[in-house]
Coordinates of C-alpha atoms and ligand atoms in Angstrom, one line a residue:
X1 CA -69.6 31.2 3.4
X2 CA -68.3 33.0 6.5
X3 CA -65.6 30.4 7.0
X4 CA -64.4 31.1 3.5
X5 CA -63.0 34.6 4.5
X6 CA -61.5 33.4 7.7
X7 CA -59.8 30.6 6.3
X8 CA -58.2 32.9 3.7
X9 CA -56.7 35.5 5.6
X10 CA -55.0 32.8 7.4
X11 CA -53.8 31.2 4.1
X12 CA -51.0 33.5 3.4
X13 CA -49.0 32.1 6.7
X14 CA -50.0 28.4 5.9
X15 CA -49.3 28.4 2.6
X16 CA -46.1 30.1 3.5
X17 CA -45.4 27.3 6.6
X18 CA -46.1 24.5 4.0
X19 CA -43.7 26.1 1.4
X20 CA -41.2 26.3 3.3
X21 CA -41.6 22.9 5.0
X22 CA -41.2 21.9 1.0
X23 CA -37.8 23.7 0.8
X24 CA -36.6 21.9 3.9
X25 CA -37.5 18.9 2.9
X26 CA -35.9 19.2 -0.4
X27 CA -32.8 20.8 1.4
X28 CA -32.6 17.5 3.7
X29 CA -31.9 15.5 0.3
X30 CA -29.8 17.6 -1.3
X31 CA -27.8 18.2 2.1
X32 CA -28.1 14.4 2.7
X33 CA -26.6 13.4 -1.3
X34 CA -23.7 16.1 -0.4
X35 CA -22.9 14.1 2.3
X36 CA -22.9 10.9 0.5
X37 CA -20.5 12.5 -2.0
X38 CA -18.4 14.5 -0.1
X39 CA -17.4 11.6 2.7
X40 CA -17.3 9.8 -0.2
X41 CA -14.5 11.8 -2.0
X42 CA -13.0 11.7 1.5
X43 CA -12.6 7.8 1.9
X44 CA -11.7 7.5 -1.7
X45 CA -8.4 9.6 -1.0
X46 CA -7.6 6.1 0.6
X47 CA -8.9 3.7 -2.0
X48 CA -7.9 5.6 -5.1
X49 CA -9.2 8.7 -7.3
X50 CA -10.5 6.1 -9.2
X51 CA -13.4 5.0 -6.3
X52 CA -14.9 8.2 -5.8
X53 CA -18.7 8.0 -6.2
X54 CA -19.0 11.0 -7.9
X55 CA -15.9 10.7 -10.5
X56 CA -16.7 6.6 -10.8
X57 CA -20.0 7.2 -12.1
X58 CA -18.9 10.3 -14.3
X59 CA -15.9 7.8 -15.3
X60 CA -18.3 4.9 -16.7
X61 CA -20.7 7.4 -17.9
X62 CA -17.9 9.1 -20.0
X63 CA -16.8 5.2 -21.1
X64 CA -20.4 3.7 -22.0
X65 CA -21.9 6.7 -23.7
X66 CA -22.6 5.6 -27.4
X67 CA -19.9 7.3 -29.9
X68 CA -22.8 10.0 -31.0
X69 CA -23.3 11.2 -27.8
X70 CA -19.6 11.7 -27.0
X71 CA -19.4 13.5 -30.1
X72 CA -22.6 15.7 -29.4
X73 CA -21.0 16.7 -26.0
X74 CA -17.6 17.3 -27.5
X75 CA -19.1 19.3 -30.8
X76 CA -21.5 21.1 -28.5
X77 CA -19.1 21.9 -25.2
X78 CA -15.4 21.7 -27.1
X79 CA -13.0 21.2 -24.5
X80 CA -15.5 22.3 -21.8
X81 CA -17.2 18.7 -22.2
X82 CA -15.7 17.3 -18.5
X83 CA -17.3 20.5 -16.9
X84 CA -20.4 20.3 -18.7
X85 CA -20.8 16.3 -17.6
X86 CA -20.2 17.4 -14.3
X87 CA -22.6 20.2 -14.4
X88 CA -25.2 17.9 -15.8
X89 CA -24.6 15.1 -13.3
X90 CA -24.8 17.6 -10.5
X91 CA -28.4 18.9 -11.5
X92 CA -29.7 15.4 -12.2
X93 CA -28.5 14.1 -8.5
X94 CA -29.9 17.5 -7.1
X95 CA -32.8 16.9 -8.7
X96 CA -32.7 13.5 -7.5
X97 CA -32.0 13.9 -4.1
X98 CA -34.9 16.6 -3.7
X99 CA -37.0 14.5 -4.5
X100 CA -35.6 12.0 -2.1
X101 CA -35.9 14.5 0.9
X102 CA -40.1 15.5 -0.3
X103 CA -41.1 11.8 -0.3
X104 CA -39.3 10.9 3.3
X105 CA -41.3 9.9 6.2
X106 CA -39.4 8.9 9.6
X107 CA -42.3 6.1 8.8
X108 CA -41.8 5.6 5.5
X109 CA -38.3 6.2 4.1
X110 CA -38.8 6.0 0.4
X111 CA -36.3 8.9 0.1
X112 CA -34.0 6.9 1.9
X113 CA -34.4 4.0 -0.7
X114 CA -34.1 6.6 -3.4
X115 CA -30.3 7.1 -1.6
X116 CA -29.6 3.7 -1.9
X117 CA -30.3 2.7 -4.9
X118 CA -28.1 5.9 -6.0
X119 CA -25.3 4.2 -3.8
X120 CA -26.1 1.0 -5.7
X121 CA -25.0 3.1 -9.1
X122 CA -22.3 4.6 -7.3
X123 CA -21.0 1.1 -6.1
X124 CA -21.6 -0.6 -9.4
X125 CA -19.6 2.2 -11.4
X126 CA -16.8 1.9 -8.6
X127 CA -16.0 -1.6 -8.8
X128 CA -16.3 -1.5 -12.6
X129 CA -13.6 0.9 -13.0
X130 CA -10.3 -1.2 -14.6
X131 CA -8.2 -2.4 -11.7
X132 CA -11.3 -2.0 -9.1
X133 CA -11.2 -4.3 -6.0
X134 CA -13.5 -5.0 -3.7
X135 CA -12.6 -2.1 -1.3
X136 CA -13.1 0.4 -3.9
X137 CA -16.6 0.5 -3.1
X138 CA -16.4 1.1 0.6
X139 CA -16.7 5.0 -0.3
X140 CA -20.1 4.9 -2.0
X141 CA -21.1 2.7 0.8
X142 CA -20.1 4.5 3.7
X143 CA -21.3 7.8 2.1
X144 CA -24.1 6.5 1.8
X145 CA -25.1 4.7 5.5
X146 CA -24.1 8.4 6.6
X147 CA -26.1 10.3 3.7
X148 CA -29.0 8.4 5.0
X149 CA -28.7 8.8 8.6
X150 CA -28.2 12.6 8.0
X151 CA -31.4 12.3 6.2
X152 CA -33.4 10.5 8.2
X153 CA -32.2 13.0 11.3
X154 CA -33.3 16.2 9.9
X155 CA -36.8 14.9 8.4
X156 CA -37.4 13.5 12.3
X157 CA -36.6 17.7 13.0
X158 CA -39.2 18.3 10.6
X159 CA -42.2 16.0 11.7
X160 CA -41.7 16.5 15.5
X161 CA -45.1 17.7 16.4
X162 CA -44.0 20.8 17.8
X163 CA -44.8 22.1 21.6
X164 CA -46.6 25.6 21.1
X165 CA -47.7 24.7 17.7
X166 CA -44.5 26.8 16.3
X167 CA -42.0 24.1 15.7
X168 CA -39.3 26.5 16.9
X169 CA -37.2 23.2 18.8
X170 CA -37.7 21.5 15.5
X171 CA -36.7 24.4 13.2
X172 CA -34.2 25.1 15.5
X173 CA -32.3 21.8 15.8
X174 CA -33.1 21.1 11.8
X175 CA -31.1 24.4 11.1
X176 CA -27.6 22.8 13.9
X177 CA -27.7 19.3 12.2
X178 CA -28.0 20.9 8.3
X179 CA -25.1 23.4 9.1
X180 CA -23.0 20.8 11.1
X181 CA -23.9 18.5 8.0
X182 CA -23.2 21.2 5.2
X183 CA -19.7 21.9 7.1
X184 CA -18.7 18.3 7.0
X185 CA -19.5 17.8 3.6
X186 CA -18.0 20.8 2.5
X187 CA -14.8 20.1 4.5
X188 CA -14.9 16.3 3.3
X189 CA -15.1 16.9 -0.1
X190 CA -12.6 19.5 -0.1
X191 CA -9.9 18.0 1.2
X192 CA -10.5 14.1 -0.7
X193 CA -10.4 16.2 -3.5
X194 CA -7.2 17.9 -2.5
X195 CA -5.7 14.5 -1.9
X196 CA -6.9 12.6 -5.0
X197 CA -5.6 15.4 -7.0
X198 CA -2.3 14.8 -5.3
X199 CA -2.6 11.3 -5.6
X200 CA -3.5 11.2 -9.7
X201 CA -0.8 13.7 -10.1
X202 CA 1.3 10.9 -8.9
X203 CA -0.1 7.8 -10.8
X204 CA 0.6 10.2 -14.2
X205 CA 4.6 10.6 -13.2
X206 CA 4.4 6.9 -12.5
X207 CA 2.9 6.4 -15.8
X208 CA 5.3 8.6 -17.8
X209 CA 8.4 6.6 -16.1
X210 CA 9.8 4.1 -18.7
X211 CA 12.0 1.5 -16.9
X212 CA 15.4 2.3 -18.7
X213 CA 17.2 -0.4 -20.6
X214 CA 19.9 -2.0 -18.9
X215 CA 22.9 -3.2 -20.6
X216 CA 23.9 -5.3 -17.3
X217 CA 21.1 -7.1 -16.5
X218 CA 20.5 -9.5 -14.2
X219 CA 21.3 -13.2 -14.9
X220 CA 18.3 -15.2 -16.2
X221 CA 16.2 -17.6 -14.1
X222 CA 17.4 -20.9 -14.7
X223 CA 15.3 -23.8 -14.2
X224 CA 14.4 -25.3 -11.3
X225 CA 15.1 -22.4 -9.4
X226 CA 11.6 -22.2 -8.7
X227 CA 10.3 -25.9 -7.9
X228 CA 6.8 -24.4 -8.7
X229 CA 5.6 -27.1 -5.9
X230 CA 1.5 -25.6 -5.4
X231 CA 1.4 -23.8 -2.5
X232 CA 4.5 -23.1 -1.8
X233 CA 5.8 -19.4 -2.5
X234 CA 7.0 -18.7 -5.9
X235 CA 11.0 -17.5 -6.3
X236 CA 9.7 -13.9 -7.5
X237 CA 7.0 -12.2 -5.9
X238 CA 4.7 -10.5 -7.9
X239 CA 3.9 -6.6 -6.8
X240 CA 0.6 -7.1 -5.4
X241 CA 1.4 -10.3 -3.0
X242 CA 5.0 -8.5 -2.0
X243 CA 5.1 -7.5 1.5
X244 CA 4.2 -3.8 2.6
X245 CA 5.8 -2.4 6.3
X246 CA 6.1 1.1 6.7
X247 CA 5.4 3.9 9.3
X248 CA 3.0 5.8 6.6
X249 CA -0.5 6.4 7.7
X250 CA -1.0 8.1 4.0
X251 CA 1.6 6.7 1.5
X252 CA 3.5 9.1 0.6
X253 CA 3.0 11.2 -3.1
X254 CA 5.7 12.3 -4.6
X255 CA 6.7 13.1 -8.3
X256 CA 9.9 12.6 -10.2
X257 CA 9.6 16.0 -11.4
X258 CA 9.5 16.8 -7.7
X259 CA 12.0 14.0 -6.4
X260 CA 15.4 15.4 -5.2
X261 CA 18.2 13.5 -3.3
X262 CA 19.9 15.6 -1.4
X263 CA 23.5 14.0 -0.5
X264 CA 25.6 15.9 2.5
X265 CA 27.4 15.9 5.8
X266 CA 30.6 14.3 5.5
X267 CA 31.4 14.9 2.2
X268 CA 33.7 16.6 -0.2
X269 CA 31.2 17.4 -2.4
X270 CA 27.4 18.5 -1.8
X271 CA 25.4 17.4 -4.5
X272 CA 21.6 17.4 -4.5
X273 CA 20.2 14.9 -7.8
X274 CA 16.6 15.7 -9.7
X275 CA 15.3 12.5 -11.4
X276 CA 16.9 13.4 -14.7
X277 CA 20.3 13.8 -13.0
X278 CA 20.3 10.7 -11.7
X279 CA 18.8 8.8 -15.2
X280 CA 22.4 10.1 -16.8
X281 CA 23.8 7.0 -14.5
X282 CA 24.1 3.3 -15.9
X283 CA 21.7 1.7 -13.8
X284 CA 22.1 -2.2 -13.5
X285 CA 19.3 -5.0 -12.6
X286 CA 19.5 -7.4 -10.1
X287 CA 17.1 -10.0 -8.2
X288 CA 17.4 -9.5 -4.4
X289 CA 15.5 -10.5 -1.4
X290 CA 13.9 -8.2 1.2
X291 CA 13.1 -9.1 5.0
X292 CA 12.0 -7.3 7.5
X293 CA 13.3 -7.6 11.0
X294 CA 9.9 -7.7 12.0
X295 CA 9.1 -11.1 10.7
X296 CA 9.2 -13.8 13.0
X297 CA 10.0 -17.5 12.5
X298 CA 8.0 -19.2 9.8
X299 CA 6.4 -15.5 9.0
X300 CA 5.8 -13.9 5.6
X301 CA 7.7 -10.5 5.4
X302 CA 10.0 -11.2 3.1
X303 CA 10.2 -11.2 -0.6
X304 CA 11.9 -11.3 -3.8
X305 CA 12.2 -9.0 -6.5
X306 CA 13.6 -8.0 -9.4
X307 CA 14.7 -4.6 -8.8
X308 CA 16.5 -1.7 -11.4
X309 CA 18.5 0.4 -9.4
X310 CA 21.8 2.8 -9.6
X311 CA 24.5 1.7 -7.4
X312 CA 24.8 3.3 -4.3
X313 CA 28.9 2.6 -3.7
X314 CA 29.1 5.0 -7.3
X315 CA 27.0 7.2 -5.9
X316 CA 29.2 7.9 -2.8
X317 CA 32.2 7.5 -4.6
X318 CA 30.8 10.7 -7.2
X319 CA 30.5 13.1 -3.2
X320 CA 33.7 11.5 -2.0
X321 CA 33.0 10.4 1.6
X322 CA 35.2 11.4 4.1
X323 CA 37.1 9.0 5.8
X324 CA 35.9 8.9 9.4
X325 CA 32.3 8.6 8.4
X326 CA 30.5 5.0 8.9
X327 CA 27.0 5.5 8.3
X328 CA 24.6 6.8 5.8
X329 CA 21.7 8.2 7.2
X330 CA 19.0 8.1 4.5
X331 CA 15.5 9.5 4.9
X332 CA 12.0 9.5 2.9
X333 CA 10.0 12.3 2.5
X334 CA 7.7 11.7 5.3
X335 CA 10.8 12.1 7.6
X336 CA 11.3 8.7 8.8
X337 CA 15.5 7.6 8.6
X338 CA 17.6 5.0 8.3
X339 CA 21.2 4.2 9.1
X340 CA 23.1 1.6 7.0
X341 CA 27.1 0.9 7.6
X342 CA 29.1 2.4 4.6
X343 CA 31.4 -0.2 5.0
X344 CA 28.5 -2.4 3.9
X345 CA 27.4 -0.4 1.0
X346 CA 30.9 -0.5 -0.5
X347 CA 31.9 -4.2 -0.1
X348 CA 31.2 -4.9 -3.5
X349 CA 27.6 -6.0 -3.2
X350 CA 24.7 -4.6 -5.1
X351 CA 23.3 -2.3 -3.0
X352 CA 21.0 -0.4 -5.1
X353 CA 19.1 3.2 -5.7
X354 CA 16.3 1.5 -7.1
X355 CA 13.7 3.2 -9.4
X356 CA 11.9 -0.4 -10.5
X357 CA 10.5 -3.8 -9.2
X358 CA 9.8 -6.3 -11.3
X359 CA 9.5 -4.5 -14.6
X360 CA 7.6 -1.5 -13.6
X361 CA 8.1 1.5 -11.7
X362 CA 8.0 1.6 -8.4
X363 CA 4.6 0.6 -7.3
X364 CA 3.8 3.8 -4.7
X365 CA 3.4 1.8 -1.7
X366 CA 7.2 0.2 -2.2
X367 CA 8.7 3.7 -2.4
X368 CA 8.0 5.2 -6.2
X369 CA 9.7 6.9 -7.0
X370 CA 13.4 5.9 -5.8
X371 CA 14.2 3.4 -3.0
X372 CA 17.2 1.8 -1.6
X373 CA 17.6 -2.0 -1.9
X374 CA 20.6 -3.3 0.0
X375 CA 21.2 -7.4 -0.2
X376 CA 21.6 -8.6 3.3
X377 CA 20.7 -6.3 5.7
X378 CA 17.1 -6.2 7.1
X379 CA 14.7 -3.7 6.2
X380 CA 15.3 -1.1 8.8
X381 CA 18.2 -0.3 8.7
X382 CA 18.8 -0.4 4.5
X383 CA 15.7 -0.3 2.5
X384 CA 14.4 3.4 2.8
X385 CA 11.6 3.9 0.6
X386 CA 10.2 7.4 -0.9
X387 CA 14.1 8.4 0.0
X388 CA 15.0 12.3 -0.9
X389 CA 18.0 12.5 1.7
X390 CA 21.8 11.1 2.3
X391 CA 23.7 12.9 5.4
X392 CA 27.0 10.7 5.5
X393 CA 27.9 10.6 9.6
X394 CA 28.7 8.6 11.9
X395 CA 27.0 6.2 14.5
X396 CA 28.0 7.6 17.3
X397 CA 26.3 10.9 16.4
X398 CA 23.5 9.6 14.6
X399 CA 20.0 7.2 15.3
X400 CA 17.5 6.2 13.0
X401 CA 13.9 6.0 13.9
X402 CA 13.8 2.4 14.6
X403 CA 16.8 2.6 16.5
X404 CA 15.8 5.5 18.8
X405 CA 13.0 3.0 20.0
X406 CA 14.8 -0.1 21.3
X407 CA 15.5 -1.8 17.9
X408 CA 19.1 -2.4 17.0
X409 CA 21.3 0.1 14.6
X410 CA 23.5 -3.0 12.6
X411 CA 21.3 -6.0 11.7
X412 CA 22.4 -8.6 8.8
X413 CA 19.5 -10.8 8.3
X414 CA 19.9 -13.8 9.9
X415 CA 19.5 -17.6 8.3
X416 CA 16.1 -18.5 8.3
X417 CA 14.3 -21.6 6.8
X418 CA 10.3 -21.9 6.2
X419 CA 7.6 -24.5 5.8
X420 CA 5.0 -23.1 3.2
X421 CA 3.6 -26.6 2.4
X422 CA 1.2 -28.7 3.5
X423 CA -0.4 -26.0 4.6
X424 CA -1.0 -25.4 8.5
X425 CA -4.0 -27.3 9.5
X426 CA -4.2 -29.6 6.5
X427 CA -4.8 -32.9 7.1
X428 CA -2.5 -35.1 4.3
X429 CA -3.2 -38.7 3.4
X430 CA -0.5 -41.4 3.9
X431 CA 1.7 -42.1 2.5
X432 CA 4.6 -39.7 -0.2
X433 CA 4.3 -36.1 0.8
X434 CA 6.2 -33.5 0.0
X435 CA 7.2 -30.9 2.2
X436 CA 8.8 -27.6 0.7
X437 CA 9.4 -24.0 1.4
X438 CA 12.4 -21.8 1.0
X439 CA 15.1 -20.4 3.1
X440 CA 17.2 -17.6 3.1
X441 CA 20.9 -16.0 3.9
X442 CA 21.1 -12.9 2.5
X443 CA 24.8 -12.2 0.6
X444 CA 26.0 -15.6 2.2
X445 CA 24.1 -17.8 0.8
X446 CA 22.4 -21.0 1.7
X447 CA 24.2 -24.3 1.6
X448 CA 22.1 -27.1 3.2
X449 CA 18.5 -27.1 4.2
X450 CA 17.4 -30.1 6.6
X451 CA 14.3 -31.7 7.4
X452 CA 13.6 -34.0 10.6
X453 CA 10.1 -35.4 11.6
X454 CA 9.3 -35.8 15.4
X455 CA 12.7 -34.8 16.5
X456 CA 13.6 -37.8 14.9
X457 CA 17.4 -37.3 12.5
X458 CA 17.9 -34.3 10.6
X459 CA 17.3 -35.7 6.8
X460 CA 18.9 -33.5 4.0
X461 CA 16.7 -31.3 1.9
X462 CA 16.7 -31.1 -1.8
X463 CA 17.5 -27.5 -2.6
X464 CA 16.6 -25.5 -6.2
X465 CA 19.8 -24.4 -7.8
X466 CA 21.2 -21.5 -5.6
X467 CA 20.3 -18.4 -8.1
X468 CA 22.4 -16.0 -6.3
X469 CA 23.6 -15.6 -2.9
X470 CA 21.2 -12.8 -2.6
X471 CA 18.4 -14.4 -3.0
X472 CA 16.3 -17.2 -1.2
X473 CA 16.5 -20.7 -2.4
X474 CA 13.7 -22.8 -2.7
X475 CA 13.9 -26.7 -0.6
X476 CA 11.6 -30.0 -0.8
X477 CA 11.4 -32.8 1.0
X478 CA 9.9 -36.1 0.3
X479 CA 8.3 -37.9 3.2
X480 CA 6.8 -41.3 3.4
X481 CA 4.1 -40.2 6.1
X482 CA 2.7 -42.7 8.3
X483 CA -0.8 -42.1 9.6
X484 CA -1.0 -39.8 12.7
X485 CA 0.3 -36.4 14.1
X486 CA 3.5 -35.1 13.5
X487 CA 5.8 -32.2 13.9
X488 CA 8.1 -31.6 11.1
X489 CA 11.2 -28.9 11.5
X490 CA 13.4 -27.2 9.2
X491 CA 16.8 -25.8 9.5
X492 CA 19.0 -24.4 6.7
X493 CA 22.9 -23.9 7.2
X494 CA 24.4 -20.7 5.5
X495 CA 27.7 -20.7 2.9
X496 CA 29.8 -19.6 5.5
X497 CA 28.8 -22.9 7.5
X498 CA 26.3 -21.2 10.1
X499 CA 23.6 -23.8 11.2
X500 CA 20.5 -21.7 11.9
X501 CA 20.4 -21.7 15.7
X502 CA 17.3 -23.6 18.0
X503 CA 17.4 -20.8 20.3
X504 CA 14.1 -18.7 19.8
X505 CA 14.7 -14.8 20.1
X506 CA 12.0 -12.5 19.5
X507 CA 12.5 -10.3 16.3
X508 CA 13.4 -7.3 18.6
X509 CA 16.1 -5.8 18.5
X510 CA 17.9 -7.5 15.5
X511 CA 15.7 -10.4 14.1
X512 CA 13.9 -13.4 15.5
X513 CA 16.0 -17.1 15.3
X514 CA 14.4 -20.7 15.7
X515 CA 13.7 -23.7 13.8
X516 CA 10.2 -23.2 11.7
X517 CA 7.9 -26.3 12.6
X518 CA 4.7 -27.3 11.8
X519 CA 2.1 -30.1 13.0
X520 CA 0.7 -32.2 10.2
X521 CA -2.1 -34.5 10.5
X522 CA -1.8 -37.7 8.4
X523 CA -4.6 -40.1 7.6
Ligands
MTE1 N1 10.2 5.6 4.2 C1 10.2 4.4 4.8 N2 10.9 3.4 4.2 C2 11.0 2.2 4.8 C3 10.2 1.9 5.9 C4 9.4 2.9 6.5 O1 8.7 2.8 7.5 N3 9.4 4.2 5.9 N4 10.2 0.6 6.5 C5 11.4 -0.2 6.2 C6 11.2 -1.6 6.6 S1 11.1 -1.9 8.2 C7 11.1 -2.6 5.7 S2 11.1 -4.2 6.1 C8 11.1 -2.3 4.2 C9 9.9 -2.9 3.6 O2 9.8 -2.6 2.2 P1 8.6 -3.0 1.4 O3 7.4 -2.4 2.1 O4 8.8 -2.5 0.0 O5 8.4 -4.5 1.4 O6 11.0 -0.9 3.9 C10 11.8 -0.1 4.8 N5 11.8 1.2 4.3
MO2 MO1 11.1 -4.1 8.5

């Protein structure tokens, strides 16, 4: 047949258009899956090493293989069995996400279905890994919406019908979007896996630091100290539930091995401490409560910990501080500062270097590994997390961050009372309800909390047994409630006789004042 030899001398082109149409297409998956991955590792630098797609599912594969198979891989690969997972795992999702690119059809996206469902793996193994939250599979999911849009883009390049019958438009814009994609994916994986490095690197000091014994500890809970009323906050606050304010974007990752505290300025002797240097001291344990300036009346910043610290008057003491300085400027690792009076830090109360919180080292968002912990002053202006840094000066030479921008430089933390139950907006029956909630006066002390309903007379509180003036102490209230709505206020009344004032200030410059209320409905 005649049309036999004019079809094939055009075959070699065709043939050659079609193959590499195939290679495209299989690029467009593989470029598509190294998207998911990489953005993937990149958001996971935020949720944890652990909620990377890539390392979750390598994690549970490593975890649920049966025992022969573990021992195959380490018989058969010795100590190169990660690499060889990895290896495999990469040619199996290749393979997988070819495929995915060859079936895709701007009309019928089976490849990216074929995405998903790898996303749906890559989700499952995520929030299966041990101490996996929700948010640890917002990687995988992300990585994925943008592996499939990447996708779906350059197969649309591919299908165009092209003007002029040589798809150069198509081709052309395919080849910008796969670069642009390749770069990002590249760049994204790079640098998540930069960070998560950094960031296990971390978690492994943390987990190496054993809390050292202390000979004085601090005194035991008695009872009663927490009423345990439901609802209302409990006398310690666990790690996860304890407040987090700092100016870190990325918390900050830092080692003991590489943790120095560099003390100078107006001292008689410079010393700068490594982690082991400063283990040689007697550290002592006490409970003290943080609040942050920032919290306004009836607000949440504020908590209650058990911390393990070194204290920081023996510290000074060890670089003798000349006289005529009055302030230690302290400052983390990610340059943010602090100013604290010295007078303060030497009056006797516990102000601590503090290396643990409640039992464990410092969790990495409260400042592992060393922290300051100072009873009684606000946040601010004492409690520098992550701190590598003590210049001794002077306040009229010296402003911490907060302070350069309109906040105060001295700020005690002023009395403050709170109504944590009922809850807002819950209607009660009639009849005995307790109120309750705690109140605080940090190194004074609180000596009366009192309750009044409708502005009616102030009616004493019953307060938990005061467990140190550092602390909050815990108040309830028993109300006969008569049907209808009604606006209960407290006010607590410090050691030193200070009634917490009416007057409402706002928590700038040195922490908000007013009576906590809140409207109940009875029925
Ligand atoms: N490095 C550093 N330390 C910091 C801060 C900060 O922004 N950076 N914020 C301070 C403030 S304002 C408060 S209230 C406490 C809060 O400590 P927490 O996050 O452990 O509750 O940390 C203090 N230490
Ligand atoms: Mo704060």
């Amino acid at each position: 047949m005649p049309a036999t030899s004019s079809t094939s001398t055009d075959e070699g082109p065709v043939a050659r258009n079609a193959a590499l149409r195939l290679i495209a297409r299989a690029a467009s998956g593989v470029i598509a899956a190294g998207v998911v991955l990489g953005v993937g590792e990149l958001l996971s630098a935020l949720t944890g090493p652990e909620s990377s797609p890539f390392f979750a599912v390598g994690s549970t594969t490593v975890d649920r293989s049966p025992a022969w198979a573990r021992e195959f891989a380490i018989t058969t690969f010795g100590t190169n069995d990660k690499p060889a997972l990895f290896v495999g795992m990469s040619v199996l999702i290749t393979v997988i996400a070819a495929i995915a690119g060859i079936v895709e059809r701007p009309s019928r996206p089976y490849g990216s279905a074929i995405l998903a469902g790898l996303g749906v793996v890559g989700m499952y193994a995520a929030y299966n890994r041990p101490g996996a939250n929700g948010a640890d599979v917002l990687p995988t999911v992300v990585g994925v919406v943008l592996g499939i849009v990447v996708l779906r883009l350059l197969t649309a390049q591919l299908d165009e019908p092209s003007p002029g019958g040589d798809g150069g438009m198509g081709r052309r814009r395919f080849l910008v979007i796969a670069s642009v994609a390749v770069a990002v994916a590249a760049a994204a994986g790079v640098a998540g896996r930069q960070m998560n490095q950094r960031l296990s690197g971390v978690l492994e000091s943390r987990r190496r630091v054993k809390v050292p014994v202390v000979v004085d500890r601090a005194a035991p809970i008695p009872a009663g100290v927490d009423l345990e009323i439901p609802g209302a906050t409990s006398f310690i606050t666990p790690n996860p539930v304890f407040y987090r304010i700092d100016t870190a974007l990325q918390v900050p990752r830092l080692t003991t091995e590489e943790w120095r505290l560099r003390i100078h300025g107006m001292v008689e002797r410079e010393v700068t401490l490594s982690w082991d240097e400063l283990l040689l001291r007697a550290p002592i344990e006490r409970r003290i409560t943080l609040t942050c300036v920032s919290n306004e009346v009836g607000g949440e910043l504020a908590g209650n910990a058990t911390w393990v610290g070194f204290p920081i008057a023996d510290l000074l003491d060890e670089v003798e501080v000349q006289r005529d300085a009055d302030m230690l400027l302290s400052k983390s690792v990610d340059g943010f500062t602090v100013g604290t009076p010295i007078e303060v830090l030497r009056d006797g109360r516990d102000a601590l270097l503090a290396i643990a919180m409640n039992g464990e080292p410092l969790p990495l968002e409260h400042g592992f590994p060393v922290r300051q912990v100072v009873p009684g002053l606000y946040g601010f202006v004492s409690a520098t997390k992550w701190v590598v840094d003590w210049e001794l000066t002077r306040f009229d030479r010296a402003q911490a961050y907060w302070t350069k921008r309109g906040w105060g430089d001295r700020a005690p933390i002023k009395t403050a009372s709170r109504i944590d139950v009922p809850a807002a907006f819950a209607p009660v029956p009639e009849g005995r309800v307790t109120i309750a909630g705690t109140a605080w006066a940090q190194h004074r002390g609180i000596e009366r909390v009192e309750v009044r309903v409708d502005e009616g007379p102030w009616q004493p509180a019953t307060l938990a047994p005061q467990y140190s003036i550092d602390t909050w102490r815990q108040w309830s209230w028993q109300w006969d409630a008569p049907a209808g709505v009604h606006n209960v206020q407290v006010r607590a009344t410090d050691l030193d006789g200070n009634v917490q004032t009416e007057e409402r200030a706002a928590p700038i410059p040195d922490g908000a004042t007013g009576w906590h209320s809140r409207t109940i409905t009875v029925r």
